[in-house]
Coordinates of C-alpha atoms in Angstrom, one line a residue:
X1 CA 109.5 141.2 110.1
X2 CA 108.5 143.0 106.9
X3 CA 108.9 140.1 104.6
X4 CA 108.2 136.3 104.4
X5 CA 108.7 134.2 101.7
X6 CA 107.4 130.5 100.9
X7 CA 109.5 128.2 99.0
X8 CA 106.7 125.9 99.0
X9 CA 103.2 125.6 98.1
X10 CA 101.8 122.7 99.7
X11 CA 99.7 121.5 102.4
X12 CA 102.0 122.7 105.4
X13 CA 102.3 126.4 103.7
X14 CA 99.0 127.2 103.3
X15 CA 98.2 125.6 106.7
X16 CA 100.7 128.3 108.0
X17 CA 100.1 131.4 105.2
X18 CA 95.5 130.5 106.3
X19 CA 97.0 130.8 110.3
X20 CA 99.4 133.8 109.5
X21 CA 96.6 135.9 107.3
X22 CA 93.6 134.9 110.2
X23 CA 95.4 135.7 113.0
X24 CA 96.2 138.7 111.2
X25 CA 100.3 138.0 112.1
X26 CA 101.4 140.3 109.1
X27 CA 100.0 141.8 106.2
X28 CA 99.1 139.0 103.5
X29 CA 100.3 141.4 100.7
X30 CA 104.0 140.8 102.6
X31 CA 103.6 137.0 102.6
X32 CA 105.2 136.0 99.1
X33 CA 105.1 132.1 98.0
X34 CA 106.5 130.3 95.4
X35 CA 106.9 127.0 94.0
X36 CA 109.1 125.1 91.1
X37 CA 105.9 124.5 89.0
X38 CA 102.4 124.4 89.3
X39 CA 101.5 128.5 88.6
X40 CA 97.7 127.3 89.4
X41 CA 98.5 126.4 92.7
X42 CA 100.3 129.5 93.2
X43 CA 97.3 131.7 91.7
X44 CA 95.2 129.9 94.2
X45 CA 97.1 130.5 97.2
X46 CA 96.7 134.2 96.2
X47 CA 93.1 134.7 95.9
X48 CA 92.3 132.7 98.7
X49 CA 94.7 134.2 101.0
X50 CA 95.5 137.5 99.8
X51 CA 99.1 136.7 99.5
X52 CA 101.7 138.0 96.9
X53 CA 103.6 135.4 94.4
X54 CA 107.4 135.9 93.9
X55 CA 107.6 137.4 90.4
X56 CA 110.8 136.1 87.7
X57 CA 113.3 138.6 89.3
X58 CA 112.9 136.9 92.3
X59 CA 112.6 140.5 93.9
X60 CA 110.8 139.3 97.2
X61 CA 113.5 137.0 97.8
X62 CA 116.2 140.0 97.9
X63 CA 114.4 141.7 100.2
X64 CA 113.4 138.9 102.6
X65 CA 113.3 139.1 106.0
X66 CA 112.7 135.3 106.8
X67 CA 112.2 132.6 104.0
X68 CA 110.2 129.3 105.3
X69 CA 111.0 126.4 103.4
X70 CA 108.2 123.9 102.9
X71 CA 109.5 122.0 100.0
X72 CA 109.8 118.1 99.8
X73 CA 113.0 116.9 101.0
X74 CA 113.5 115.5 97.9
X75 CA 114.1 118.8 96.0
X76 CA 115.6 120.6 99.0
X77 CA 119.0 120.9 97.5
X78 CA 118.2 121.9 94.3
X79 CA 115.7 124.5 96.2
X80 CA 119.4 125.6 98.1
X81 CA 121.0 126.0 94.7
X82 CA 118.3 128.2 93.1
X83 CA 117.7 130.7 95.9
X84 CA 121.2 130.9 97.4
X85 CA 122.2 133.6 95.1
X86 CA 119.4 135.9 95.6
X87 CA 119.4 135.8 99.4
X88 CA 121.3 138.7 101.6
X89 CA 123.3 138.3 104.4
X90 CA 120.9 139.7 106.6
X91 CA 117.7 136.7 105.8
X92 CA 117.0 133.9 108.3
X93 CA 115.7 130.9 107.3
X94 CA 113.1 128.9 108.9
X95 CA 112.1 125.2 107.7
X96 CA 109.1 123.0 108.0
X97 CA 111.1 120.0 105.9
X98 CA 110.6 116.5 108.6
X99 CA 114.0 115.0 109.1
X100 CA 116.4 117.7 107.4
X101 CA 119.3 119.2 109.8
X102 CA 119.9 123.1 110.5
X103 CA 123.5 121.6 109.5
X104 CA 122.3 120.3 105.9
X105 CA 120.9 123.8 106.2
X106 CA 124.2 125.9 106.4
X107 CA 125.5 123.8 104.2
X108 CA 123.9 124.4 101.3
X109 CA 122.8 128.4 102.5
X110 CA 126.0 129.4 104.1
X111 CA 126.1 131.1 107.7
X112 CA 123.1 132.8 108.9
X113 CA 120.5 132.1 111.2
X114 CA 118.5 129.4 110.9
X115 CA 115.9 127.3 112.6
X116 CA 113.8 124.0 112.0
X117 CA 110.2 124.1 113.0
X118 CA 107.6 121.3 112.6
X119 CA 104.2 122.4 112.8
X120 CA 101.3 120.5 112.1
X121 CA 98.2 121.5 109.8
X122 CA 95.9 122.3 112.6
X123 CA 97.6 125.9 112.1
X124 CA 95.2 126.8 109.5
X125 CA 92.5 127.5 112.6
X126 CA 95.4 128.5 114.8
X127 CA 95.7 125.4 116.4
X128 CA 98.9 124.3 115.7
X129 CA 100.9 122.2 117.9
X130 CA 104.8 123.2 117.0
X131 CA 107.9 123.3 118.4
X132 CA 110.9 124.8 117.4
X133 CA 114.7 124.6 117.4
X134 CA 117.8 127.6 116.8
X135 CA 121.7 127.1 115.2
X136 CA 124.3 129.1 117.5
X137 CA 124.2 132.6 114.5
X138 CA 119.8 133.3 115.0
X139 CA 119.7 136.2 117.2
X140 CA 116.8 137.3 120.0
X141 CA 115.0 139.4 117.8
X142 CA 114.9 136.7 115.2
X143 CA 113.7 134.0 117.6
X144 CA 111.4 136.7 118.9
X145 CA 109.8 137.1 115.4
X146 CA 109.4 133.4 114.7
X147 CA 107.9 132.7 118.3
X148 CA 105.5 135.2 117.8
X149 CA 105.1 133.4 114.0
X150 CA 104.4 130.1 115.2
X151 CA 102.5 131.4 118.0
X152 CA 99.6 133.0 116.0
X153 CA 98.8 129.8 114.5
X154 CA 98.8 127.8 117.8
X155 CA 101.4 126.8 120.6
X156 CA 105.0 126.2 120.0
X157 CA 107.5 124.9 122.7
X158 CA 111.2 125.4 121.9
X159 CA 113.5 122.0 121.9
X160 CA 117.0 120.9 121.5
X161 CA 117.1 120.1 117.4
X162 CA 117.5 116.2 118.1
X163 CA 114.4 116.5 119.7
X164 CA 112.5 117.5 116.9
X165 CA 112.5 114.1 115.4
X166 CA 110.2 112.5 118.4
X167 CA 108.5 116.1 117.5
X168 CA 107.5 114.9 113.9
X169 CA 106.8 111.8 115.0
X170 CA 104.2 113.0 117.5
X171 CA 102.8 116.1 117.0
X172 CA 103.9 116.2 113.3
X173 CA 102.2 114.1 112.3
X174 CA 100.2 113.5 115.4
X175 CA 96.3 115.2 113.5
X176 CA 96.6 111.8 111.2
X177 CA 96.7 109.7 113.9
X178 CA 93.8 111.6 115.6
X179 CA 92.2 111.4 112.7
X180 CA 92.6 107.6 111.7
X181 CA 90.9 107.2 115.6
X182 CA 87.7 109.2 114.5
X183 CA 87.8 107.5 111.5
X184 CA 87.6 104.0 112.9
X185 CA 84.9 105.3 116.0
X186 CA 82.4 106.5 113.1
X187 CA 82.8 103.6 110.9
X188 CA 82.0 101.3 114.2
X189 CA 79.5 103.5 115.1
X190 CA 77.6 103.6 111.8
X191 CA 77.7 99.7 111.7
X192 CA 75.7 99.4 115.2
X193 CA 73.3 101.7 113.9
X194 CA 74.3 105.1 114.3
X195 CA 73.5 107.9 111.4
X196 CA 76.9 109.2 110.0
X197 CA 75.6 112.6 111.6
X198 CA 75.4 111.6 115.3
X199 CA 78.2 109.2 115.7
X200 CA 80.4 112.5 113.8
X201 CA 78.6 115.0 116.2
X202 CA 79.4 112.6 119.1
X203 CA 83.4 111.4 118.6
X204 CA 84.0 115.8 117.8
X205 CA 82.6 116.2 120.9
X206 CA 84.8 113.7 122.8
X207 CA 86.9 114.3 121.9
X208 CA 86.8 118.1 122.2
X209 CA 86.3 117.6 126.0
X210 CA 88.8 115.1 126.8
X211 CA 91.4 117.3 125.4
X212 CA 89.7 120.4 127.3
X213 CA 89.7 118.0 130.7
X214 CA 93.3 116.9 130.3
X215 CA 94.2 120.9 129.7
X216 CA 91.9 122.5 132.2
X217 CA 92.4 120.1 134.7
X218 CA 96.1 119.4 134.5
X219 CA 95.3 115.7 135.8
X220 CA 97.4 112.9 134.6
X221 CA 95.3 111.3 131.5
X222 CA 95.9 107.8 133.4
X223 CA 93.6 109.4 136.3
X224 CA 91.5 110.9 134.2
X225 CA 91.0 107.6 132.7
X226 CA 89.9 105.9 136.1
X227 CA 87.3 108.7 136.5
X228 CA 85.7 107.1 133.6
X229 CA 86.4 103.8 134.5
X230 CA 83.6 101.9 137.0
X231 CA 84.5 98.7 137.9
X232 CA 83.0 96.0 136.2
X233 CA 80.9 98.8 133.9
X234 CA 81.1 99.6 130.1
X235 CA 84.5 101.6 129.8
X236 CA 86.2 98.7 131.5
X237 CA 84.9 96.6 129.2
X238 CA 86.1 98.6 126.2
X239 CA 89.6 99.5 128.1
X240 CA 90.1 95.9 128.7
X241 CA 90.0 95.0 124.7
X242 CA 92.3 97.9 124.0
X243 CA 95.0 96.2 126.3
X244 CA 94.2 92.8 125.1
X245 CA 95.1 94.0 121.7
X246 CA 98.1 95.7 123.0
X247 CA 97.1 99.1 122.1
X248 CA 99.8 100.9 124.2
X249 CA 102.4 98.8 122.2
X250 CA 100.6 99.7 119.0
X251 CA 101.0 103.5 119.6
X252 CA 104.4 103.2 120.9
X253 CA 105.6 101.3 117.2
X254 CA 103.9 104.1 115.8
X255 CA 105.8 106.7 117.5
X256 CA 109.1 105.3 116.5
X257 CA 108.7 104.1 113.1
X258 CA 107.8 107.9 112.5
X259 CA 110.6 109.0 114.3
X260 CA 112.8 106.6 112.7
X261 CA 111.8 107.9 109.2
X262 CA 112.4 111.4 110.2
X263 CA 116.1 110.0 111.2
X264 CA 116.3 108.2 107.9
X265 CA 115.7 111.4 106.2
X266 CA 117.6 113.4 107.6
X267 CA 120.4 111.0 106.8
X268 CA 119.2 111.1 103.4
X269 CA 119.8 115.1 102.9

């Protein structure tokens, strides 16, 4: 691909434009962004990244190779409207948008290929969990080009598209979750007497290595679990008021309330 635009300037497009430019994916002075408002945004993505903004004539658009929608779905049709006429035959279309159907998709952009992608923001340092789904017109060059995309800001697997609901739900917005966990191990750990420092150093760490154990060791994570587990010792102990406080039933609501507004929006649009 020569050309890549960004209708979009927010969190998820500079996650992906910070993975494209460090992995070095394409040249940044190819990577065009733009965005209904907000020219200081825009002017910020630019120096930071080295990327080009799409000027008044819309010129980049023309000669697009791919454009990557990363709008709110609320504006997503009148984001259709305005860059419908400007796009050729030839430009594929790849969105980021949770919930929105490659159907909603051809609706409002006419045949061509398209695909629906849902990364999460952990591309910025190329770790992005993603996966990706095609329409029936996206040929194997074009799935080619995106693969190798989504690849050089982390892993993608490719789904059926009703799959990438559950996707959204789990590795979509899967970092906050992560996140919310460290967030309630330091505060814990500052209130028994930690520094903010240690406990931080502590749950990275962990955390780090139980994600390397369950990839390097390909165990199950409920073995891996046991290995940790003594009988009668402190991990049992901590285990145990995770179940009593139904914690698997806690993540499992969580799962589907996410995917169920993924559904919901999509319904929406």
């Amino acid at each position: 691909m020569k050309t890549i635009v960004f209708v979009g300037a927010g969190s998820m497009a500079e996650a992906m434009i910070g993975g494209i430019v460090e992995q070095r994916t394409m040249d940044p002075l190819n990577v065009f962004v733009m965005n209904k408002s907000d020219d200081a945004r825009l002017e910020y993505l630019k120096t930071k990244y080295g990327v080009s903004i799409v000027c008044s004539n819309k010129k980049a658009l023309r000669k697009a190779d791919l454009i990557i929608l990363a709008t709110k779905p609320k504006d997503i049709h009148q984001v259709m409207v305005d860059i419908l006429p400007y796009l050729s035959d030839h430009t594929a279309v790849l969105s980021v948008i949770a919930g929105i159907s490659i159907q909603a998709f051809e609706n409002g952009l006419g045949a061509r290929m398209i695909a629906r992608s849902m990364p999460n923001t952990s591309a910025t340092i190329g770790k992005s969990a993603s996966a990706v789904a095609w329409n029936n017109t996206i040929d194997l060059n074009m799935k080619m080009n995106i693969l190798k995309m989504l690849e050089s800001i982390g892993m993608v697997k490719v789904v059926e598209e009703d799959e990438m609901h559950v996707v959204t739900a789990l590795s979509g917005s899967g970092p906050a979750y992560v996140y919310y966990l460290a967030e309630a191990l330091e505060e814990v750990a500052i209130e028994q007497g930690l520094s903010q420092d240690i406990a931080r150093s502590l749950i990275i760490q962990t955390l780090e290595g139980a994600a390397a154990m369950m990839k390097n060791t390909g165990e199950e994570p409920a073995e891996l679990r046991k290995h940790v587990t003594s009988p009668g010792g402190t991990t049992e102990a901590g285990v145990t008021a995770l179940e009593n406080r139904l914690f698997k039933e806690i993540i499992a609501e969580c799962i589907q309330k996410a995917e169920a507004r993924s559904r919901e929006l999509g319904a929406m649009y």
